[in-house]
Short mmCIF file of C-alpha atoms in Angstrom, two decimals:
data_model
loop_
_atom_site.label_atom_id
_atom_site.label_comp_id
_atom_site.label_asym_id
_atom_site.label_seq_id
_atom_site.Cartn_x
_atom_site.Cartn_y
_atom_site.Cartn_z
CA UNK U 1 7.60 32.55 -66.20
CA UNK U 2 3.80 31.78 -65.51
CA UNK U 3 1.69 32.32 -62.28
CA UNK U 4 2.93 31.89 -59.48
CA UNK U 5 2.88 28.29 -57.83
CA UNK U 6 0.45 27.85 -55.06
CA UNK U 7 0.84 26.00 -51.98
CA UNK U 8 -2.14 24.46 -49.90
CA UNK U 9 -2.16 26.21 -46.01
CA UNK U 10 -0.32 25.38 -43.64
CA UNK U 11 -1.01 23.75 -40.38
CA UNK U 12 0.21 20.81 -37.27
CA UNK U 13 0.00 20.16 -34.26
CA UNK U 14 2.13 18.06 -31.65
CA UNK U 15 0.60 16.10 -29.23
CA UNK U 16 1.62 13.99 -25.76
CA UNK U 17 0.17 10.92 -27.05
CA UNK U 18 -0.49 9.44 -23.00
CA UNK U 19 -2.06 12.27 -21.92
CA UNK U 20 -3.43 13.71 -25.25
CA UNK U 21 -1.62 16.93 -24.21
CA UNK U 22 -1.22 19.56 -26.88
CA UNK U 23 2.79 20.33 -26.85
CA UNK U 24 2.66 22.60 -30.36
CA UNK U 25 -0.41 24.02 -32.40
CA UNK U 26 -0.26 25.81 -35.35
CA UNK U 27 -3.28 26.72 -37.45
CA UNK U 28 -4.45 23.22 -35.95
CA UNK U 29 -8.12 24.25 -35.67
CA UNK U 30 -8.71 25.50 -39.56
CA UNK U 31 -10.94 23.00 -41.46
CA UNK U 32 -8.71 22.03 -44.75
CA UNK U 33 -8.80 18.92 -47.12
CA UNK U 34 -6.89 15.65 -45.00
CA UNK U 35 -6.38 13.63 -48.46
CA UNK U 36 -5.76 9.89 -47.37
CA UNK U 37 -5.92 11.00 -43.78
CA UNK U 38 -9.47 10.07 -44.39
CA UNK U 39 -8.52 6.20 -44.82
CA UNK U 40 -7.78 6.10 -40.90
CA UNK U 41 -11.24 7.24 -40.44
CA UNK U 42 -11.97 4.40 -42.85
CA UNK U 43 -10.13 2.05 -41.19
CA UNK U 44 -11.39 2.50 -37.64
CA UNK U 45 -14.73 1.85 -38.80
CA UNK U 46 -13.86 -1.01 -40.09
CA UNK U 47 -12.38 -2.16 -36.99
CA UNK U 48 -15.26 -0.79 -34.86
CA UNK U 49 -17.24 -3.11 -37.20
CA UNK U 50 -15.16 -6.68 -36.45
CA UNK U 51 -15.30 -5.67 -33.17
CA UNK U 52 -19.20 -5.43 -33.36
CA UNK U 53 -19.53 -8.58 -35.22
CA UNK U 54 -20.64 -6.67 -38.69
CA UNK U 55 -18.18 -8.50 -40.73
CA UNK U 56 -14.87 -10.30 -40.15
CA UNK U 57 -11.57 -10.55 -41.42
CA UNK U 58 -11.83 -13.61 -43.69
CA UNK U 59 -15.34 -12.26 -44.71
CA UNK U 60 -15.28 -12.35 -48.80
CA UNK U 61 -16.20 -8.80 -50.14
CA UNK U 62 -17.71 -8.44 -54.06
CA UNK U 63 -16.25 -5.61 -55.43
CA UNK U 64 -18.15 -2.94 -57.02
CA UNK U 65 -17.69 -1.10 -60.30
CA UNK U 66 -17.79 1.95 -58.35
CA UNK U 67 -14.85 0.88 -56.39
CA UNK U 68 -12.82 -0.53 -59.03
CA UNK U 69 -13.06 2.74 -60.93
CA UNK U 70 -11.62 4.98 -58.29
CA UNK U 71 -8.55 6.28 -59.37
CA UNK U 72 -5.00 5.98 -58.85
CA UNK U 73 -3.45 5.23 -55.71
CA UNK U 74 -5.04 1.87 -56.22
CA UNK U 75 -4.51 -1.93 -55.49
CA UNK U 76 -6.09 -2.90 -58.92
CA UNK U 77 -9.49 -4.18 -57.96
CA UNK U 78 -11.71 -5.73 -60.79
CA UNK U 79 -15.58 -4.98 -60.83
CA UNK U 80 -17.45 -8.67 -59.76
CA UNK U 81 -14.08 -9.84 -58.43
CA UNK U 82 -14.25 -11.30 -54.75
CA UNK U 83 -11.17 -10.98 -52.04
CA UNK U 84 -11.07 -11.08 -48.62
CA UNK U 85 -11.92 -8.08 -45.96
CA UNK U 86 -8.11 -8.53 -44.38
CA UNK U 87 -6.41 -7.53 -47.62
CA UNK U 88 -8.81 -4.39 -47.87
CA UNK U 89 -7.96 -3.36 -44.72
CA UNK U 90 -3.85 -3.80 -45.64
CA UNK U 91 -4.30 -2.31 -49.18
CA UNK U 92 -6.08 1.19 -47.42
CA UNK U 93 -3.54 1.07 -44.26
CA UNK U 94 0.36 0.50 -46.38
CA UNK U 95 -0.98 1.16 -50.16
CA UNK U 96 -3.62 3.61 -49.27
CA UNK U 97 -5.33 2.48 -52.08
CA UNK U 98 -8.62 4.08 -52.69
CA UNK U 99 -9.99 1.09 -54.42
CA UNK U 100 -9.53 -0.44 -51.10
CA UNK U 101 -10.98 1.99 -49.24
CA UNK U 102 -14.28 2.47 -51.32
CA UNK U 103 -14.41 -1.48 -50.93
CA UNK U 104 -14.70 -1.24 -47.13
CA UNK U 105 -17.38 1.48 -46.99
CA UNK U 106 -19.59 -0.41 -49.51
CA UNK U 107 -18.91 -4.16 -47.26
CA UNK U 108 -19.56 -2.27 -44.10
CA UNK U 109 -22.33 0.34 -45.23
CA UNK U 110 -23.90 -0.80 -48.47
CA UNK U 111 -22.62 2.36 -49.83
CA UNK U 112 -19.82 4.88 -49.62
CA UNK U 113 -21.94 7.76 -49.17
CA UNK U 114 -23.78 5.58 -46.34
CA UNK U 115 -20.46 4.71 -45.08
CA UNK U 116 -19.43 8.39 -45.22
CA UNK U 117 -22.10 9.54 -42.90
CA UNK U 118 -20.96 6.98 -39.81
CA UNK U 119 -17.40 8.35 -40.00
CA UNK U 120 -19.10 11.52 -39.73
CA UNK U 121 -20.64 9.93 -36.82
CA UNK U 122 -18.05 8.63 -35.18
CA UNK U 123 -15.43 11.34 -35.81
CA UNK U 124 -18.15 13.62 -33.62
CA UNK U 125 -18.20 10.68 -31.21
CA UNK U 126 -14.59 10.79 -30.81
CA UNK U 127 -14.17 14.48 -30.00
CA UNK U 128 -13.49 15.77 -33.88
CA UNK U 129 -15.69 18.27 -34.30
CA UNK U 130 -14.81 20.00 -37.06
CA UNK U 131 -14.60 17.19 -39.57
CA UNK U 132 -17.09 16.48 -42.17
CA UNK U 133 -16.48 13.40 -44.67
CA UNK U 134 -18.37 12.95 -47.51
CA UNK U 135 -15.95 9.51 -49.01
CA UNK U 136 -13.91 6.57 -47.82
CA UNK U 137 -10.56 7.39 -49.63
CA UNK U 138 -9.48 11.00 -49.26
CA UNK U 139 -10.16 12.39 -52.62
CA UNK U 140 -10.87 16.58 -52.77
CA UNK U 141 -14.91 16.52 -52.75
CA UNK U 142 -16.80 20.07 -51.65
CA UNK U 143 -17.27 19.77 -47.44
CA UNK U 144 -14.80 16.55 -46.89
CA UNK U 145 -12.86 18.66 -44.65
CA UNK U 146 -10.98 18.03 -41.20
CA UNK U 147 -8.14 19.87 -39.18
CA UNK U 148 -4.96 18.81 -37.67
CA UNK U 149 -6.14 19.01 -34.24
CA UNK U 150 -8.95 16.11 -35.40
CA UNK U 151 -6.10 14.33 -37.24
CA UNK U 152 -4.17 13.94 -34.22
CA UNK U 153 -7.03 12.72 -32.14
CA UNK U 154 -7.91 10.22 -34.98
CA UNK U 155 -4.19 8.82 -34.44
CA UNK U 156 -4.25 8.95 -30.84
CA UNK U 157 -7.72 7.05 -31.24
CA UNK U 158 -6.38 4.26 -34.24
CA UNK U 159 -3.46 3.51 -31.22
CA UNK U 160 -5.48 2.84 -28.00
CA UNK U 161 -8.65 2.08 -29.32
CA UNK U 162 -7.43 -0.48 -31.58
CA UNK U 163 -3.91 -1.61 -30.87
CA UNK U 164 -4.37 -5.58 -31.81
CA UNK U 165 -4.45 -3.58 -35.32
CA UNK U 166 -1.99 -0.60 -35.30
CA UNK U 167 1.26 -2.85 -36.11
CA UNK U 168 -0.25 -2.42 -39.33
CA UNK U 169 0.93 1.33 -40.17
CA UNK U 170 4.35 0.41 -39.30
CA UNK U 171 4.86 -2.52 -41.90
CA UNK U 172 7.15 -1.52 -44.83
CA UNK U 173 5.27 -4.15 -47.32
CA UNK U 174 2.72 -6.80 -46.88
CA UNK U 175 0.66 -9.54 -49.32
CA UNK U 176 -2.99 -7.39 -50.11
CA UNK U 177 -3.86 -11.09 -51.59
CA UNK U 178 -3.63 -9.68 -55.64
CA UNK U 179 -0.35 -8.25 -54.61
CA UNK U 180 2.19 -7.48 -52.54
CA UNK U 181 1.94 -3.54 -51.88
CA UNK U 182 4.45 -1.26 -49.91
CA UNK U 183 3.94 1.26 -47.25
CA UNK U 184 3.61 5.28 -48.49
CA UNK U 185 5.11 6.20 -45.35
CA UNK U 186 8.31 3.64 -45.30
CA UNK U 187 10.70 6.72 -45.67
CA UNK U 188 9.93 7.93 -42.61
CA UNK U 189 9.59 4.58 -40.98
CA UNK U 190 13.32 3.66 -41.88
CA UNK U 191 14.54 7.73 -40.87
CA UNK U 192 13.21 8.44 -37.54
CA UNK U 193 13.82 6.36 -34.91
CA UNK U 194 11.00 5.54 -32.78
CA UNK U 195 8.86 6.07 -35.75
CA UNK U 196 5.69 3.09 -36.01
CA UNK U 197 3.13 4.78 -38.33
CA UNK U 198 0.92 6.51 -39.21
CA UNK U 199 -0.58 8.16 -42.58
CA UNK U 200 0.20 9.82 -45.21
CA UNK U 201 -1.84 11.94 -47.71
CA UNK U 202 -1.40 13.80 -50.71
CA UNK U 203 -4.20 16.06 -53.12
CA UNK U 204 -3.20 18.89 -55.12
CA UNK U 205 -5.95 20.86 -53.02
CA UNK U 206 -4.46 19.51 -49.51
CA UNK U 207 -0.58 19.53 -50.44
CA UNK U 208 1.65 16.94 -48.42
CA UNK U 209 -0.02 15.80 -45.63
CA UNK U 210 1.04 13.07 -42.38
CA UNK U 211 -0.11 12.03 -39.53
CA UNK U 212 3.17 10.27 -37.58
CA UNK U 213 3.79 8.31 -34.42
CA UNK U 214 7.19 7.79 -32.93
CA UNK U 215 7.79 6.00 -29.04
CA UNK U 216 11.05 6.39 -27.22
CA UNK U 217 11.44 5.08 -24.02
CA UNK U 218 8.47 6.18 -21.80
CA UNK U 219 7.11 8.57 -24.20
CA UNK U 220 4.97 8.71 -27.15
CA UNK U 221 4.56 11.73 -29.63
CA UNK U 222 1.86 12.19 -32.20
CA UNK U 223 2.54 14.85 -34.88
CA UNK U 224 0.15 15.86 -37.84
CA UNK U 225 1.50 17.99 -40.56
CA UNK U 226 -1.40 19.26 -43.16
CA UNK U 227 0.37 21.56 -46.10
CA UNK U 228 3.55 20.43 -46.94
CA UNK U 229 5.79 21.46 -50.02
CA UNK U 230 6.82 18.21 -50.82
CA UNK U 231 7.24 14.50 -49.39
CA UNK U 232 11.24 15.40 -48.55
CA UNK U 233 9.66 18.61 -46.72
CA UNK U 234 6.91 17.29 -45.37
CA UNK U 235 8.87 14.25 -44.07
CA UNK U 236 11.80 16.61 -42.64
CA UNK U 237 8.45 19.26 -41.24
CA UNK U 238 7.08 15.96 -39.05
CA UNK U 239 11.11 15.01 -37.51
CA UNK U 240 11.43 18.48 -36.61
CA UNK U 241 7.89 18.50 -34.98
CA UNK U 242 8.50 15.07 -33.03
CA UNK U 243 11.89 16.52 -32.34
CA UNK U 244 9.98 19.15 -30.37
CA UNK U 245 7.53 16.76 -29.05
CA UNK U 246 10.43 14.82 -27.44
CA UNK U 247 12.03 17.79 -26.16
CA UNK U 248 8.83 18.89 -24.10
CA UNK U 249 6.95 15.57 -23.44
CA UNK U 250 7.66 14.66 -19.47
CA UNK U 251 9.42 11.76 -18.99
CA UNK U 252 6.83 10.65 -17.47
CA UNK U 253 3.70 11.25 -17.27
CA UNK U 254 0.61 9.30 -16.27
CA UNK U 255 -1.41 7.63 -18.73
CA UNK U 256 -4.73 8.64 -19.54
CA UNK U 257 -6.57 6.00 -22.08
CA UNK U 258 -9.88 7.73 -24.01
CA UNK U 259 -12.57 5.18 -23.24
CA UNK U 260 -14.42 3.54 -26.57
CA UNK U 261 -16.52 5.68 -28.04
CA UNK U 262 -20.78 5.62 -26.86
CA UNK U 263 -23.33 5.54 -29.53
CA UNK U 264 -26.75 6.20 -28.81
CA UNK U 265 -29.80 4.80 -30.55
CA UNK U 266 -30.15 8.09 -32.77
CA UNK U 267 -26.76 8.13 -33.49
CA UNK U 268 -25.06 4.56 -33.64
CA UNK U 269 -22.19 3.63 -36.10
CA UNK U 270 -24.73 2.51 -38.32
CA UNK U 271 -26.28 -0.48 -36.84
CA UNK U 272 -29.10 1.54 -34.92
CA UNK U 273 -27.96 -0.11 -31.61
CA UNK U 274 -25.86 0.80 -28.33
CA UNK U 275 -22.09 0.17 -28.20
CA UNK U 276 -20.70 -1.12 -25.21
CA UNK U 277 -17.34 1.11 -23.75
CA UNK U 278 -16.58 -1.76 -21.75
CA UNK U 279 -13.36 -4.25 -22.49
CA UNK U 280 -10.79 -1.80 -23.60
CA UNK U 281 -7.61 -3.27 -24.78
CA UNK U 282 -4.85 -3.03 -21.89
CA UNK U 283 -1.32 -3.85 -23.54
CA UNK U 284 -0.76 -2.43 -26.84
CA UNK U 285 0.83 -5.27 -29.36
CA UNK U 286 2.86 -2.98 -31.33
CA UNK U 287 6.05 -4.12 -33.05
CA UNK U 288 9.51 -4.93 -31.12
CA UNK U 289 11.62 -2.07 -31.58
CA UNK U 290 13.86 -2.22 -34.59
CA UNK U 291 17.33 -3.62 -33.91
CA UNK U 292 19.51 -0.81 -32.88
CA UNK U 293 16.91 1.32 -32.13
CA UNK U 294 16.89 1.44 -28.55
CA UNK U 295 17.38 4.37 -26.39
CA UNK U 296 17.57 4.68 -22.37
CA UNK U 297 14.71 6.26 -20.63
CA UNK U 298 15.41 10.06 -20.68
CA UNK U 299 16.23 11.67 -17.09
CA UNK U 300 13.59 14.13 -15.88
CA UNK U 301 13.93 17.77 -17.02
CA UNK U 302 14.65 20.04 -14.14
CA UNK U 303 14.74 22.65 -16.19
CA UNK U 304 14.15 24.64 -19.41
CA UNK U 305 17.88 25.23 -20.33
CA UNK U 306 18.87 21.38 -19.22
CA UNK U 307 15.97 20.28 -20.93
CA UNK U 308 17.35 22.00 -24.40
CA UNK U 309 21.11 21.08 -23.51
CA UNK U 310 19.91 16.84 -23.07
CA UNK U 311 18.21 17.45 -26.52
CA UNK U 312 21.22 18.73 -28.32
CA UNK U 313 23.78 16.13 -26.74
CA UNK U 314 21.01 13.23 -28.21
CA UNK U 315 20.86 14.82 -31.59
CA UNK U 316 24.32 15.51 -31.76
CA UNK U 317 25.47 12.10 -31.05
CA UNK U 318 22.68 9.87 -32.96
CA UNK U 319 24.05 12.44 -35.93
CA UNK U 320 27.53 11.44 -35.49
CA UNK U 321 26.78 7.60 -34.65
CA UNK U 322 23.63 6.66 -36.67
CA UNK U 323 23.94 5.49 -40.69
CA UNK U 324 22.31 7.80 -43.42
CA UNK U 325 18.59 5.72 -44.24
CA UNK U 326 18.96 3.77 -47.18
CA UNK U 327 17.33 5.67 -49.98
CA UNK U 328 14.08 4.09 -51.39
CA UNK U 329 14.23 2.00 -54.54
CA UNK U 330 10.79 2.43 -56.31
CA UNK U 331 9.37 6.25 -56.06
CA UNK U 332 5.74 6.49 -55.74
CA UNK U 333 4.08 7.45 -59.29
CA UNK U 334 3.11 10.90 -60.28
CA UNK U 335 -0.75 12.05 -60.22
CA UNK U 336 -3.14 14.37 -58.70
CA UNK U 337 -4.90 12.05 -56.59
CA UNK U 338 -4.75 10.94 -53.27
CA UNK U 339 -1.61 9.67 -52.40
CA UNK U 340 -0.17 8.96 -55.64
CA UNK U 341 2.68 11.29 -54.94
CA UNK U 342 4.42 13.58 -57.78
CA UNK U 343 8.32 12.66 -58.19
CA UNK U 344 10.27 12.70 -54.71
CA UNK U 345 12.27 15.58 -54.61
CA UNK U 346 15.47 15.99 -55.03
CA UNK U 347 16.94 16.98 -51.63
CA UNK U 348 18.45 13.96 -49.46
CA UNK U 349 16.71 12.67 -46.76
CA UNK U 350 18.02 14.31 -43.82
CA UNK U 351 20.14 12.22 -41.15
CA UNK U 352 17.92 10.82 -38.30
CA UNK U 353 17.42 13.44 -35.41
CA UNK U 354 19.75 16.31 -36.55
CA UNK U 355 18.46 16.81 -39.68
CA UNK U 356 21.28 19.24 -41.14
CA UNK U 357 22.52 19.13 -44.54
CA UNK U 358 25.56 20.37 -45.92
CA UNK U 359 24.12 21.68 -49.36
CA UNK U 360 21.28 24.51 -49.15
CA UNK U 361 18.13 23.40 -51.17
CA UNK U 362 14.66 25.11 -51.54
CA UNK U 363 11.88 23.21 -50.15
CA UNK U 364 9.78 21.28 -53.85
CA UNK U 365 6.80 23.62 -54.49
CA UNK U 366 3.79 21.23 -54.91
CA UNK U 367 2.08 21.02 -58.67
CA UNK U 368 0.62 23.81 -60.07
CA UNK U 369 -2.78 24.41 -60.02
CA UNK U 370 -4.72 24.21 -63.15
CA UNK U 371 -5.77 26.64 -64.75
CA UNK U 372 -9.70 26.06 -64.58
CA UNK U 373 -8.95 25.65 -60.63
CA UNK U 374 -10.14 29.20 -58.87
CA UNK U 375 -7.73 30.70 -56.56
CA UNK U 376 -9.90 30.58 -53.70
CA UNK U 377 -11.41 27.16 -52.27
CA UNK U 378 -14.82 27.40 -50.61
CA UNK U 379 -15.95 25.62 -48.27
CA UNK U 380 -19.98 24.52 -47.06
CA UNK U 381 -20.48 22.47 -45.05
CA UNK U 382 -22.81 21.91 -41.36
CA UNK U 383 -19.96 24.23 -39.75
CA UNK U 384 -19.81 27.91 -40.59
CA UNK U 385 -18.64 28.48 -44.47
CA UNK U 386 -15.02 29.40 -44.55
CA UNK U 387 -12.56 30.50 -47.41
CA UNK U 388 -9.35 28.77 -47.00
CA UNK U 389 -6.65 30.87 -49.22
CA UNK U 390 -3.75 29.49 -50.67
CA UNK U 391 -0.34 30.93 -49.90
CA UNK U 392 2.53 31.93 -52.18
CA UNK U 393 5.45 29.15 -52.06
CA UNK U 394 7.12 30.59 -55.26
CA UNK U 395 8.82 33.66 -53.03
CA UNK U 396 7.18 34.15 -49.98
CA UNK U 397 9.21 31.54 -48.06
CA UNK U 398 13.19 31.94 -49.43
CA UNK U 399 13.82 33.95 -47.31
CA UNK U 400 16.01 33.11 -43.76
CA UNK U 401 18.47 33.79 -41.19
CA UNK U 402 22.40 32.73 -40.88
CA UNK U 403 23.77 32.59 -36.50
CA UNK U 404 27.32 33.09 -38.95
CA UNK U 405 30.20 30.80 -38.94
CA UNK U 406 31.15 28.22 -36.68
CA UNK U 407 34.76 26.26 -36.51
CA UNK U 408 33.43 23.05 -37.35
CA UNK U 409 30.01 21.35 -39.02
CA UNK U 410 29.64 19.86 -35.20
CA UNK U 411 29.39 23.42 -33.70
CA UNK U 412 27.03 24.54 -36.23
CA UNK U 413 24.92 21.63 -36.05
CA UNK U 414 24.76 22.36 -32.07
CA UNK U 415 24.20 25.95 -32.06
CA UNK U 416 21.06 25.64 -34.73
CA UNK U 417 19.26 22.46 -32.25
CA UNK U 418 19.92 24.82 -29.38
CA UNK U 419 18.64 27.92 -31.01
CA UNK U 420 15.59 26.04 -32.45
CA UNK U 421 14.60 24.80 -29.07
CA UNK U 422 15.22 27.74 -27.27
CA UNK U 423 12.54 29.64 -29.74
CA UNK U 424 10.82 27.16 -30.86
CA UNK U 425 7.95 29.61 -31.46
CA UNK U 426 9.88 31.18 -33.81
CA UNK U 427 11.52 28.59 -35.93
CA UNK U 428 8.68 26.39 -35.99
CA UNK U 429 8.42 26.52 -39.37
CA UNK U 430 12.20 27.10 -40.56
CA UNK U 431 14.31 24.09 -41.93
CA UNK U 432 17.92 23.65 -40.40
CA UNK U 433 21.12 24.19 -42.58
CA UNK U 434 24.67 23.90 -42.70
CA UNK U 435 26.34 25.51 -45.29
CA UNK U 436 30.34 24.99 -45.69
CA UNK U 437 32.21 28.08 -46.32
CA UNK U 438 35.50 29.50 -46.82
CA UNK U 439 35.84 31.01 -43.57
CA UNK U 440 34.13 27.75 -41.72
CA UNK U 441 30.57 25.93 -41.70
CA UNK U 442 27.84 29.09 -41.68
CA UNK U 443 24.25 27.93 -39.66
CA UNK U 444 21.16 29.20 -41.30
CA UNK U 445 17.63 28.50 -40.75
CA UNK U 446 15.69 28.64 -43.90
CA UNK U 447 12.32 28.77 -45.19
CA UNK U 448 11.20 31.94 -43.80
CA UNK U 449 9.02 34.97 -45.44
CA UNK U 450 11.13 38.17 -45.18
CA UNK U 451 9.21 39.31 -42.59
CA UNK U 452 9.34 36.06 -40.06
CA UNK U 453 13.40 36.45 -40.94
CA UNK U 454 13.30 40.02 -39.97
CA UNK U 455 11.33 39.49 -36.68
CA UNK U 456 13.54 36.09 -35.78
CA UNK U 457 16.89 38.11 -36.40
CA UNK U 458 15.54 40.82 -34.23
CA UNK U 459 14.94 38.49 -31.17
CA UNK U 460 18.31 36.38 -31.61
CA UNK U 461 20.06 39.72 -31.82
CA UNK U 462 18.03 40.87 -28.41
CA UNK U 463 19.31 37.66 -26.69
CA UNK U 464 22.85 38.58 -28.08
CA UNK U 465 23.46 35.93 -30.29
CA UNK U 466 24.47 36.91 -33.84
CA UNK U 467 22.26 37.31 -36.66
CA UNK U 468 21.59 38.01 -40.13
CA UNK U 469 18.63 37.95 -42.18
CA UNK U 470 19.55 36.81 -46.17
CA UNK U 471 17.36 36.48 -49.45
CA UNK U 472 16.44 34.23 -52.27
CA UNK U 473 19.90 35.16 -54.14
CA UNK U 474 22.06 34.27 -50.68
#
């Protein structure tokens, strides 16, 4: 065998969308390359701009050679061709094509490099202070860098400061005027319930990233995942997160909307003039709720161990009630650029909310690196320098832990959501698993390093419930 693969860091964070509370953080804070995360950036400029009056929808945009020449994802743009600002704007939000994308900058800025310093601008404006973006589409260049804590802000932002627009992130496929293009993020969309956008992004450098939104009842969750293994991991990674979300999100909670952002004269969105925070939008027009998807309000938690026990019953029963997601017909091509994803992998989707298989797979390691690429990734930029490393995926994260048999797959499924929201801190990053066995249906969490299986067995065992760390050959 050759090198070891390498997997890009790992970081998320969970947030209360209403309140913009922070229910989960992990690594959230550490500056690391978004991918086509960048395009909501991209596309709330552009909608800060038809609100200003800079352009409109129908306005007809010449496209550049520089923007047809961006590579794959793309929606196919020809240099000196003409099409209308709308289908950019659907192209960069469902395709996230970075033809698209460059398109906007250029109608909106004169240039992407222009158009690169007001989301710079505006991502400082809106509270995200450690990101730095140096192009429109995602695409690894030295100091385009954000975090997941900015990520989620940028979604929380994209869904109150712009709802007349955010029904867009939740469409499965649309007309981009050339074509009819279909949305990166549909698996998702059509797995979780709840789920209404929002990005997805994918670089060799960044891994498997996504920024998701999901609404039940009163309650809205925004969860950012930067890192992932694979789309199947990276999709089950953001359930799991919003599963947490759900399970400590209030019922309800009162609603604090983040007013428009201020520009001053030194340091407008690029038209050198004051923005007005007045007129905010007061009724979100997102989509009706899919058929079927409807859930009563949940009761209020009065405490930790009810909390965990309404959680379980939910899962258990939308596991036991709800149809398998109908798997996806046309996989997303292979390539190392933004969002042109590598083949999907081969583990099923998991089942909406309990997300338990009955076959144990590894979690997809991402590409490997090429050889010319150095092991370390440097970073300059107006923050601090940092050295983001790159951690092992090839054996540092077989490892897990098995809560033994149960009498039945429903008693294993119910003992692994109760464990994994009773130490959440400690299975935050472990994937659920039911195994079938001679002797009955074994629970394991998986996708732990030896050591965070070691440490998790020794605080199950201190609680008294059974445990027992197992290996790569397990």
């Amino acid at each position: 065998m050759g090198g070891a693969l390498k997997a890009a860091p790992y970081a998320a964070m969970v947030m209360d969308a209403r309140t913009g509370e922070v229910l989960h953080s992990r690594n959230a804070d550490t500056r690391l390359h978004p991918a086509s995360l960048t395009k909501m950036m991209t596309l709330y400029v552009a909608f800060e701009a038809i609100r200003l009056g800079e352009i409109t929808l129908d306005t007809p945009v010449r496209i550049s050679q520089h923007a047809a020449s961006e590579p794959p994802s793309r929606l196919g743009l020809r240099a000196g061709s003409t099409i209308r600002f709308r289908y950019l704007i659907r192209a960069a939000a469902i395709r996230s094509a970075n033809d698209a994308a460059t398109a906007i900058g250029e109608a909106i800025s004169g240039s992407e490099a222009a158009f690169a310093q007001r989301m710079t601008r505006t991502a400082q404006a809106l509270g995200m202070t450690r990101t730095t973006f140096r192009n429109a589409h995602g695409l690894t260049q030295e100091g385009h860098l954000s975090t997941a804590s900015d990520m989620t802000i940028m979604g929380r932002r994209l869904f109150y400061d712009y709802p007349q627009y955010y029904n867009i992130f939740s469409r499965r496929q649309d007309d981009a005027g050339i074509a009819t293009i279909r949305n990166t993020n549909r698996a998702l969309l059509d797995a979780y319930r709840g789920a209404d956008g929002i990005k997805t992004g994918y670089t060799r450098a960044a891994g498997f990233n996504l920024v998701a939104s999901a609404e039940r009842g009163n309650v809205r969750v925004i969860a950012t995942v930067f890192g992932g293994q694979s789309t199947a991991w990276r999709n089950q990674r953001i359930m799991e997160l919003m599963d947490m979300g759900f399970a400590r999100a209030p019922a309800r909670a009162t609603e604090r909307r983040p007013a428009l952002p201020s520009y001053g004269p030194n340091s407008g969105a690029g038209t050198g003039e004051s923005v007005l925070t007045s007129g905010v939008v007061s009724q979100s027009l997102r989509p009706m709720p899919r058929p079927g998807a409807t859930q009563a309000p949940r009761a209020p938690e009065p405490a930790l161990l009810a909390a965990i026990e309404e959680a379980v019953g939910q899962a258990i029963q939308a596991a036991a009630t709800e149809p398998d997601p109908q798997p996806q017909a046309t996989p997303e091509p292979a390539s190392t650029t933004a969002d042109a994803l590598p083949p999907p992998a081969t583990q099923p989707m998991p089942r909406p909310q309990a997300q338990v298989e009955t076959a144990v797979t590894q979690p997809q390691p991402v590409p490997p690196r090429p050889a010319d690429e150095p092991e370390p990734i440097i970073v300059a930029g107006p923050l601090e320098p940092e050295v983001i490393t790159r951690a092992s995926s090839s054996g540092s994260r077989l490892f897990g832990v098995s809560l033994g048999p149960q009498p039945s797959h429903h008693a294993a499924e119910r003992l692994l959501l109760r464990t994994a929201l009773s130490e959440i801190g400690t299975f935050d990053q472990a994937l659920r698993r039911v195994v079938q066995r001679s002797g009955g249906y074994e629970a394991r969490f998986q996708g732990l390093t030896e050591d965070q299986a070691a440490r998790a067995c020794a605080r199950l065992t201190a609680r008294a419930i059974p445990c027992e760390p197992f290996g790569p050959a397990s």
